[in-house]
Short mmCIF file of C-alpha atoms in Angstrom, two decimals:
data_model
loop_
_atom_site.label_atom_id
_atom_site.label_comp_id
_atom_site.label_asym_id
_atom_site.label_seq_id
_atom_site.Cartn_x
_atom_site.Cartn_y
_atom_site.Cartn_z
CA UNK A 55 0.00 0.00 0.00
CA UNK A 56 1.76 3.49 -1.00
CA UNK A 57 0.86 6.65 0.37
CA UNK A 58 0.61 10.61 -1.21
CA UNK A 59 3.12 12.78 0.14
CA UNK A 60 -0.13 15.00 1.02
CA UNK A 61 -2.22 12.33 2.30
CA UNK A 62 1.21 11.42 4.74
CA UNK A 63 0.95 14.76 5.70
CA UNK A 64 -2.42 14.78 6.41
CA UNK A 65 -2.78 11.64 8.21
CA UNK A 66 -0.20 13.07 10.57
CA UNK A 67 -1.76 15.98 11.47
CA UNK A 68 -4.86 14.18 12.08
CA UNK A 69 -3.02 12.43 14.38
CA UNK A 70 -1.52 14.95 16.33
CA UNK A 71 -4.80 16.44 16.76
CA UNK A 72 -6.52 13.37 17.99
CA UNK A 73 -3.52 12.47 19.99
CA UNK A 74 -4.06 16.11 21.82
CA UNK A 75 -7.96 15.99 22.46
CA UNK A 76 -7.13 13.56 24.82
CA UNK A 77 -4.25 14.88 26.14
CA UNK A 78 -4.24 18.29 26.00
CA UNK A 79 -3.50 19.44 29.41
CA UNK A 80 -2.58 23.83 29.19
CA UNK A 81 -5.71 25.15 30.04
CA UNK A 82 -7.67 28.21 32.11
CA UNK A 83 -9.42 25.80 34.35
CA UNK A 84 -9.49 27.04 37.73
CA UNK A 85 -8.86 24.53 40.12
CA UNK A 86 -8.67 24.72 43.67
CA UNK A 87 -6.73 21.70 44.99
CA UNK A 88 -7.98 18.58 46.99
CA UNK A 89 -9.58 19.29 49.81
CA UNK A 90 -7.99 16.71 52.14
CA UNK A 91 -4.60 16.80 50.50
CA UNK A 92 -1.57 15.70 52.32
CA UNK A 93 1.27 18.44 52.83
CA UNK A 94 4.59 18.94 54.48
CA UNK A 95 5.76 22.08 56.66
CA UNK A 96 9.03 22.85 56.94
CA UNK A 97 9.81 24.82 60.29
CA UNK A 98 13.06 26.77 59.31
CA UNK A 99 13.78 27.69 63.41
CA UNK A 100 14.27 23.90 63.92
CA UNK A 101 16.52 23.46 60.96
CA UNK A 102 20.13 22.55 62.15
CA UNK A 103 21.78 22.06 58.35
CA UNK A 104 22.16 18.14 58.67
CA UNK A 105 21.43 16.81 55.33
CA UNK A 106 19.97 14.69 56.48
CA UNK A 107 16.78 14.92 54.67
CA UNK A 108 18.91 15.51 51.45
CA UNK A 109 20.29 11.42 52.64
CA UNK A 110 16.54 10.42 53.07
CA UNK A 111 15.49 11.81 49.70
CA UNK A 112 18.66 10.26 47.57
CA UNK A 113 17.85 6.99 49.29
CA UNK A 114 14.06 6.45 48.87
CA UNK A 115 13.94 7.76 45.06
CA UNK A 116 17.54 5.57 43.96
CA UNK A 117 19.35 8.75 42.92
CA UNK A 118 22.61 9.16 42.22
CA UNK A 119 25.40 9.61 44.70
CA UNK A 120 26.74 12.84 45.33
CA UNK A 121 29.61 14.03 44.44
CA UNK A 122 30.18 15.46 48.08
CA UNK A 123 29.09 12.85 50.98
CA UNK A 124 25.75 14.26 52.88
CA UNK A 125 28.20 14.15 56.19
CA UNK A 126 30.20 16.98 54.40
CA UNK A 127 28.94 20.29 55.55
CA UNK A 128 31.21 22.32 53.63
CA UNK A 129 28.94 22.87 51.13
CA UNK A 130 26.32 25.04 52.74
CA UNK A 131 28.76 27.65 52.38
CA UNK A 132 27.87 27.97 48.70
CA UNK A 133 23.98 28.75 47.71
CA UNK A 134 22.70 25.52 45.83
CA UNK A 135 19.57 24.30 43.84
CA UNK A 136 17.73 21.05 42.48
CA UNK A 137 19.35 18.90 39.92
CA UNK A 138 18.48 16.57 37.49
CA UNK A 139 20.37 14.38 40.53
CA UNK A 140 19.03 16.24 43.50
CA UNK A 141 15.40 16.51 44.27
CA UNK A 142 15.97 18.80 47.60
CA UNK A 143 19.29 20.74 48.87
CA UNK A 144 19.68 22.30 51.99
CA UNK A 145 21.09 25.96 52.52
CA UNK A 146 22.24 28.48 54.76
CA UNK A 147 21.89 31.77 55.17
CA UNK A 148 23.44 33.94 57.46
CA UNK A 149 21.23 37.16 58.43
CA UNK A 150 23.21 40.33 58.27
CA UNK A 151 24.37 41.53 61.69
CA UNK A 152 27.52 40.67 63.98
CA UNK A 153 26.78 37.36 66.14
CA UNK A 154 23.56 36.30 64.29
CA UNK A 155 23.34 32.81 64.22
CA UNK A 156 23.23 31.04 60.57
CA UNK A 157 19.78 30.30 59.42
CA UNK A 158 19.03 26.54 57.40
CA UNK A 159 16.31 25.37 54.95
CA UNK A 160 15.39 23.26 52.47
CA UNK A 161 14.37 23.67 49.47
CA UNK A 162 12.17 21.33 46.53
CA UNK A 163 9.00 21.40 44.41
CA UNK A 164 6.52 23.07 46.51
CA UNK A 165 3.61 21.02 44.48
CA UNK A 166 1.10 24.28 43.98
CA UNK A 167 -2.06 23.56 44.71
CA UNK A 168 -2.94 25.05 40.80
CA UNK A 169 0.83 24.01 39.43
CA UNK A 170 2.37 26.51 36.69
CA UNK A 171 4.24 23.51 35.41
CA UNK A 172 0.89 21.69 34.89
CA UNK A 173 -0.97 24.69 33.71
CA UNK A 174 2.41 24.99 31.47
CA UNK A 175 2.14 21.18 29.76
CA UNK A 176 0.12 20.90 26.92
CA UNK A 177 0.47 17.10 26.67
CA UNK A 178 -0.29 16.68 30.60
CA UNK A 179 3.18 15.20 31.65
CA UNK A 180 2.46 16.99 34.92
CA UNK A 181 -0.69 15.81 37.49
CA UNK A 182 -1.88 17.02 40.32
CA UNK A 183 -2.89 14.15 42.30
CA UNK A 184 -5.24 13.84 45.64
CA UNK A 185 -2.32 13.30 47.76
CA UNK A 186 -1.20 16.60 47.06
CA UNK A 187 1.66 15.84 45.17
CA UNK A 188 2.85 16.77 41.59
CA UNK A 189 4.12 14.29 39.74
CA UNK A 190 5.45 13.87 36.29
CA UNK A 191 4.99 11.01 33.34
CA UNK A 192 8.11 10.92 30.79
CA UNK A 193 6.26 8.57 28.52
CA UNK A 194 4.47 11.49 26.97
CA UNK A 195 6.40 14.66 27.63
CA UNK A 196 7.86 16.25 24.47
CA UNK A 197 10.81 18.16 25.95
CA UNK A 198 9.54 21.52 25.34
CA UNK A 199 10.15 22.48 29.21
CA UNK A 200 7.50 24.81 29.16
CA UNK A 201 7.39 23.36 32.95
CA UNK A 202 10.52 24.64 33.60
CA UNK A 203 9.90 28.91 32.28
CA UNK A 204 6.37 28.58 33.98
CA UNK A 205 7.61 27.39 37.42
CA UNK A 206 7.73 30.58 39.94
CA UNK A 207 10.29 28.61 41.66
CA UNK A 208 12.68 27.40 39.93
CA UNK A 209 12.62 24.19 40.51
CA UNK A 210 12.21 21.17 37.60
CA UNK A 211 14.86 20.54 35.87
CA UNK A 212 16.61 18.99 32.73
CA UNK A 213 18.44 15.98 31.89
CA UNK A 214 20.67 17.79 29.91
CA UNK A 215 23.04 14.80 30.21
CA UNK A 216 21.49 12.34 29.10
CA UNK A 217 21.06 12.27 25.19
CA UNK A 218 18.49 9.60 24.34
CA UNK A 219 16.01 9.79 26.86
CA UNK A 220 16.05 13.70 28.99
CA UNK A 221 13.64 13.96 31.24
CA UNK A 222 12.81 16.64 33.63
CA UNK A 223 13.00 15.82 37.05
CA UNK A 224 12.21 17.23 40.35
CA UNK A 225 10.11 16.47 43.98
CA UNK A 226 7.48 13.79 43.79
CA UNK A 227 6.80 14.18 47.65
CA UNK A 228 7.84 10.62 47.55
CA UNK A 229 4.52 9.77 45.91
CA UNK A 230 4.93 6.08 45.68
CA UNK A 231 5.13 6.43 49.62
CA UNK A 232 2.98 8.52 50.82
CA UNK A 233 0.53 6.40 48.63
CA UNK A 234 0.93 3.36 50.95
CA UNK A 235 0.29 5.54 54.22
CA UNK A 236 4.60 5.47 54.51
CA UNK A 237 5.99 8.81 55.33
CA UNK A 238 8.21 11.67 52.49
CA UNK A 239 11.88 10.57 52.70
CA UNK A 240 13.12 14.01 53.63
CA UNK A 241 10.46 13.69 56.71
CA UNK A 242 11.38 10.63 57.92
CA UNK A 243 15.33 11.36 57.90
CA UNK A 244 14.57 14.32 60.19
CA UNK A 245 15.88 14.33 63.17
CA UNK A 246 14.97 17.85 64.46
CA UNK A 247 11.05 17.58 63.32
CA UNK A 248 11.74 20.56 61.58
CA UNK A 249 9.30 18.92 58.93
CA UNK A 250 6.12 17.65 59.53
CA UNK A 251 3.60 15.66 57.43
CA UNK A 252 0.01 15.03 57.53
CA UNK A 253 -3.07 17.06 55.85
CA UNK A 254 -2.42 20.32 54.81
CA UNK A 255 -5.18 21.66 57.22
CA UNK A 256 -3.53 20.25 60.05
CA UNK A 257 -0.47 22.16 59.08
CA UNK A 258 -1.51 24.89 58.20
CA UNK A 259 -3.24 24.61 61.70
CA UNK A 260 -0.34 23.56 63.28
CA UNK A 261 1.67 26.44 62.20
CA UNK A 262 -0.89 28.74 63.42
CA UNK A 263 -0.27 27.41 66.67
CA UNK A 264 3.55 27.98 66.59
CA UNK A 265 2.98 31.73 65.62
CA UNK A 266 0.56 32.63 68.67
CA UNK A 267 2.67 30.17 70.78
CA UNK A 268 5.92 32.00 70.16
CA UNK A 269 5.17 35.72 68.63
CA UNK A 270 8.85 36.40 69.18
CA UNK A 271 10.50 33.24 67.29
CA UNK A 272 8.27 33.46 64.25
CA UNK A 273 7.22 35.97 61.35
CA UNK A 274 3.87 36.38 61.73
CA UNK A 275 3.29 34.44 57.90
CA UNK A 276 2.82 30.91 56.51
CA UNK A 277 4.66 30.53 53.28
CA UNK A 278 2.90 28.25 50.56
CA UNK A 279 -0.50 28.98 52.55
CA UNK A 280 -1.47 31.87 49.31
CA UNK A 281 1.82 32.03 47.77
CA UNK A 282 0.23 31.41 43.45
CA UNK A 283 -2.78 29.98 44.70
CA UNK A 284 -1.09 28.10 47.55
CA UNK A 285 1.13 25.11 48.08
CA UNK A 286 0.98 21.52 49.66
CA UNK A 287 4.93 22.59 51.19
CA UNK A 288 4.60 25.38 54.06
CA UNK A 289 7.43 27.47 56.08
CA UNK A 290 7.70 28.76 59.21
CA UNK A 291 10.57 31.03 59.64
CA UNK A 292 12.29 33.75 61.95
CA UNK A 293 13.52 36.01 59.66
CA UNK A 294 11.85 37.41 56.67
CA UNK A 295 11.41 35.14 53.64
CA UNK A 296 12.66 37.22 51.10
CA UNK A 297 16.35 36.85 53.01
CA UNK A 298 16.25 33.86 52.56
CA UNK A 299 16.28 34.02 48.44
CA UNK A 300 12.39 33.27 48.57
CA UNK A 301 10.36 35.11 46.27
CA UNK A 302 7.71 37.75 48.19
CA UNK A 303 6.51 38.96 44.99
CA UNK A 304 4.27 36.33 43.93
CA UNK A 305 0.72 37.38 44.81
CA UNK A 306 -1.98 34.94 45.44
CA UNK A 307 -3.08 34.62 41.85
CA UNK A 308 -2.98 30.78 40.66
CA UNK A 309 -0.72 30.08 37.49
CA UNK A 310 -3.66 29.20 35.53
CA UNK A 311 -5.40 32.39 35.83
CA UNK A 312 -2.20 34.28 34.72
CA UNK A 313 -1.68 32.22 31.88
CA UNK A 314 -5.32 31.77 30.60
CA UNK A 315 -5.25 34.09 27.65
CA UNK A 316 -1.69 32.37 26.46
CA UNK A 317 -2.52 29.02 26.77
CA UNK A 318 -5.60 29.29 24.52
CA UNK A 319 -3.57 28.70 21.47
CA UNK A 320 -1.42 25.77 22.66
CA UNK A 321 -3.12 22.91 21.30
CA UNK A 322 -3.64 24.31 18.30
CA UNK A 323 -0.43 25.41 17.82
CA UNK A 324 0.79 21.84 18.87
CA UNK A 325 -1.34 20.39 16.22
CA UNK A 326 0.34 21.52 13.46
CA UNK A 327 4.03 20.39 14.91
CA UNK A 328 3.55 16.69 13.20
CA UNK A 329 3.10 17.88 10.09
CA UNK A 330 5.67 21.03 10.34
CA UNK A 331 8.09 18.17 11.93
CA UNK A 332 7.35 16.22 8.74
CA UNK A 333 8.25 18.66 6.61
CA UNK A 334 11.69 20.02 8.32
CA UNK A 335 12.32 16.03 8.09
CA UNK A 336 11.80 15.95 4.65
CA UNK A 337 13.87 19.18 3.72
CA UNK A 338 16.67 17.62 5.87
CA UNK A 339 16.64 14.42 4.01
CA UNK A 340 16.95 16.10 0.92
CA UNK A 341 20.58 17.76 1.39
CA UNK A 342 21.92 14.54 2.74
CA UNK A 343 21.05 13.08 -0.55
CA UNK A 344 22.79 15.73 -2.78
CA UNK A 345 25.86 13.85 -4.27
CA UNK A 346 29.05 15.40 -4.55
CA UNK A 347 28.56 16.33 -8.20
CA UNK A 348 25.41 18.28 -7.37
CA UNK A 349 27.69 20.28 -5.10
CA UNK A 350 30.32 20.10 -7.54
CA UNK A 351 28.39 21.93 -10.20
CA UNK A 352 26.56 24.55 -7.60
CA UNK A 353 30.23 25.02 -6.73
CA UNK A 354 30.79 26.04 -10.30
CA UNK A 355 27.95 28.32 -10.46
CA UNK A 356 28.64 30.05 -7.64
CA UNK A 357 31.85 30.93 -9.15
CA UNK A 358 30.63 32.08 -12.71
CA UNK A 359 27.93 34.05 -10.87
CA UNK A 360 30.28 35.51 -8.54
CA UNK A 361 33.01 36.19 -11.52
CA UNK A 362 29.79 37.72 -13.79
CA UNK A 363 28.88 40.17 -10.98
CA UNK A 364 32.64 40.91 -10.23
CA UNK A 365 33.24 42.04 -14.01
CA UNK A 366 29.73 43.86 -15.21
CA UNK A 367 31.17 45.93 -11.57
CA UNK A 368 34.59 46.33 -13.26
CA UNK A 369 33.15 47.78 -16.57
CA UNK A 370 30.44 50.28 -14.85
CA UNK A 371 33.39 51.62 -12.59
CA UNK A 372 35.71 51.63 -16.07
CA UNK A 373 32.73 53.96 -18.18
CA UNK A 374 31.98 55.67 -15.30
CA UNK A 375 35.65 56.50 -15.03
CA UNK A 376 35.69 57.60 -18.91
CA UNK A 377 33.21 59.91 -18.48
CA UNK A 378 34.24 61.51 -15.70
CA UNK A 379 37.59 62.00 -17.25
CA UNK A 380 35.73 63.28 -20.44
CA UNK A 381 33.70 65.57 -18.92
CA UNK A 382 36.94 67.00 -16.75
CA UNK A 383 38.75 67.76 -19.94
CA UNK A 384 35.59 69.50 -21.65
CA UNK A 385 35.33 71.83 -18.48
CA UNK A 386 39.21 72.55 -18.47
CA UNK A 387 39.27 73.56 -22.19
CA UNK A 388 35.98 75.65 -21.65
CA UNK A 389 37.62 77.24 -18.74
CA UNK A 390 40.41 78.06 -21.17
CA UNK A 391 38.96 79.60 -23.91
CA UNK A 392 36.44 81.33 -21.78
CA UNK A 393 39.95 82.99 -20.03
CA UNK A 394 40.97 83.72 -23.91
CA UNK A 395 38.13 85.38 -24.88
CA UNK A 396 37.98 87.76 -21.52
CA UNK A 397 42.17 88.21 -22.16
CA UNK A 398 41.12 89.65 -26.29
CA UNK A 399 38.38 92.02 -25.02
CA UNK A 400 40.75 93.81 -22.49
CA UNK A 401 43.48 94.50 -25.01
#
């Protein structure tokens, strides 16, 4: 069975479109989260800089190992942030004033109640599941990181690395876990309980109770409880948020509502890539299959063309020499006799 050029064309775009009716995922839906989602909060007072959780996370999810050991400390003295090979990293901070004492936390995917890198994905790679969590599916992402520009944060990242199969990769919350009633990694390495676990009312209850315990430890804010809609990973902290490299400028706008009017053209524009990735395929395969004699001879006319233009140039700038030189003689022998003429009349 052969097939038109056009009609390959065609059945490819049909396919892209049918492919995204059921996948399209970029959208203006507002959606406000699960009601009895799970969530962690991170209470940055409590913090001693372990790495611990950093351990707990590289152990439950089978990442690679570091290239410093979690025992070395030495590298909180630098600012770091996620990896394709780090879901969470720990930092300090160290408020300005003599004899302040360094401040800890830890940062990963703060899984948004309305995610930007969901909102983001036209072929739903990312989901926002019950749990609370915000997990990704590689079999279907194109690699457009969209995810990655969208996210307020910062925080998914690329497998740059890896040339056959990138993925972007982040935070899962330990979804598999948490699933089976099992605690996050990064929680259950913790040996300060400066993170907590359970449903995200309970924390954000919790850290209610903390404030109007201790006025004088705390800023009087939850971080993640409005922050783009809000998050399912709060903070408690002593010193202002924004010290600590974390963005106060966010509103309490979701990402979906910010995006709407963008993301109204995203599956149509994705519907037509099959068909423009057909033909950038096709114009590709064409100059590999020029021989050498086709590149010979446009070799050749390159040349002549170049060698034409090169001499029509050399003969308008020889006439327009000539006539220059013409018309400088006829002025100087005007000039002359005009000088004659005025010379005859005086005597």
């Amino acid at each position: 069975m052969s097939i038109s050029r056009r009609g390959f064309l065609a059945w490819m775009g049909a396919a892209g479109i049918t492919a995204l009716s059921t996948r399209v995922g970029a959208t203006p839906r507002h959606f406000e989260g699960y009601p009895q989602s799970l969530c962690v909060l991170h209470d940055i007072t409590l913090c001693i800089g372990c790495r611990n959780c950093e351990a707990g996370c590289n152990k439950v999810n089978q990442l690679p190992a570091p290239a410093v050991p979690f025992t070395d400390l030495s590298v909180l003295d630098k600012r770091r942030r996620t990896n394709a090979k780090t879901y969470t990293v720990v930092n300090k901070n160290v408020p300005a004033g003599e004899g302040n004492k360094p401040v800890f936390f830890k940062t990963q995917c703060n899984h948004c109640l309305e995610p930007a890198c969901a909102s983001a994905c036209f072929v739903r790679a990312f989901s926002k599941n019950k749990e609370g969590s915000v997990t990704y599916d590689a079999s279907v992402c194109v690699g457009c990181r969209y995810c990655m520009i969208a996210c307020p944060f910062e925080i998914p990242t690329y497998e740059y690395d890896e040339p056959l199969t990138p993925r972007i990769m982040k935070c899962t919350m330990c979804h598999p876990r948490i699933t089976q009633g099992l605690l996050p990694g990064c929680v259950e390495a913790c040996p300060t309980e400066a993170l907590s676990f359970g449903r995200r009312e309970n924390m954000l209850k919790l850290a209610r109770e903390r404030i109007n315990k201790y006025p004088g430890r705390y800023i009087d804010h939850i971080y993640g409880e409005r922050e783009m809609g809000g998050t399912n990973w709060l903070y408690l902290s002593g010193v202002p948020f924004r010290t600590l490299g974390m963005r106060e400028d966010l509103g309490v706008t979701p990402a979906p509502e910010l995006t709407s009017g963008a993301l109204a053209t995203v599956p149509m524009v994705a519907a037509l890539w099959p068909a423009l990735l057909t033909g950038i395929y096709a114009i590709s395969r064409r100059k590999e299959k020029l021989s050498s004699g086709d590149k010979q001879d446009a070799l050749a006319r390159a040349v002549a063309e170049a060698n034409a233009k090169s001499q029509a140039a050399l003969t308008a700038a020889l006439e327009k020499a000539k006539r220059e030189k013409e018309e400088a003689v006829n002025k100087a022998v005007k000039a002359a006799l005009e000088a004659s003429a005025r010379k005859t009349q005086e005597q």
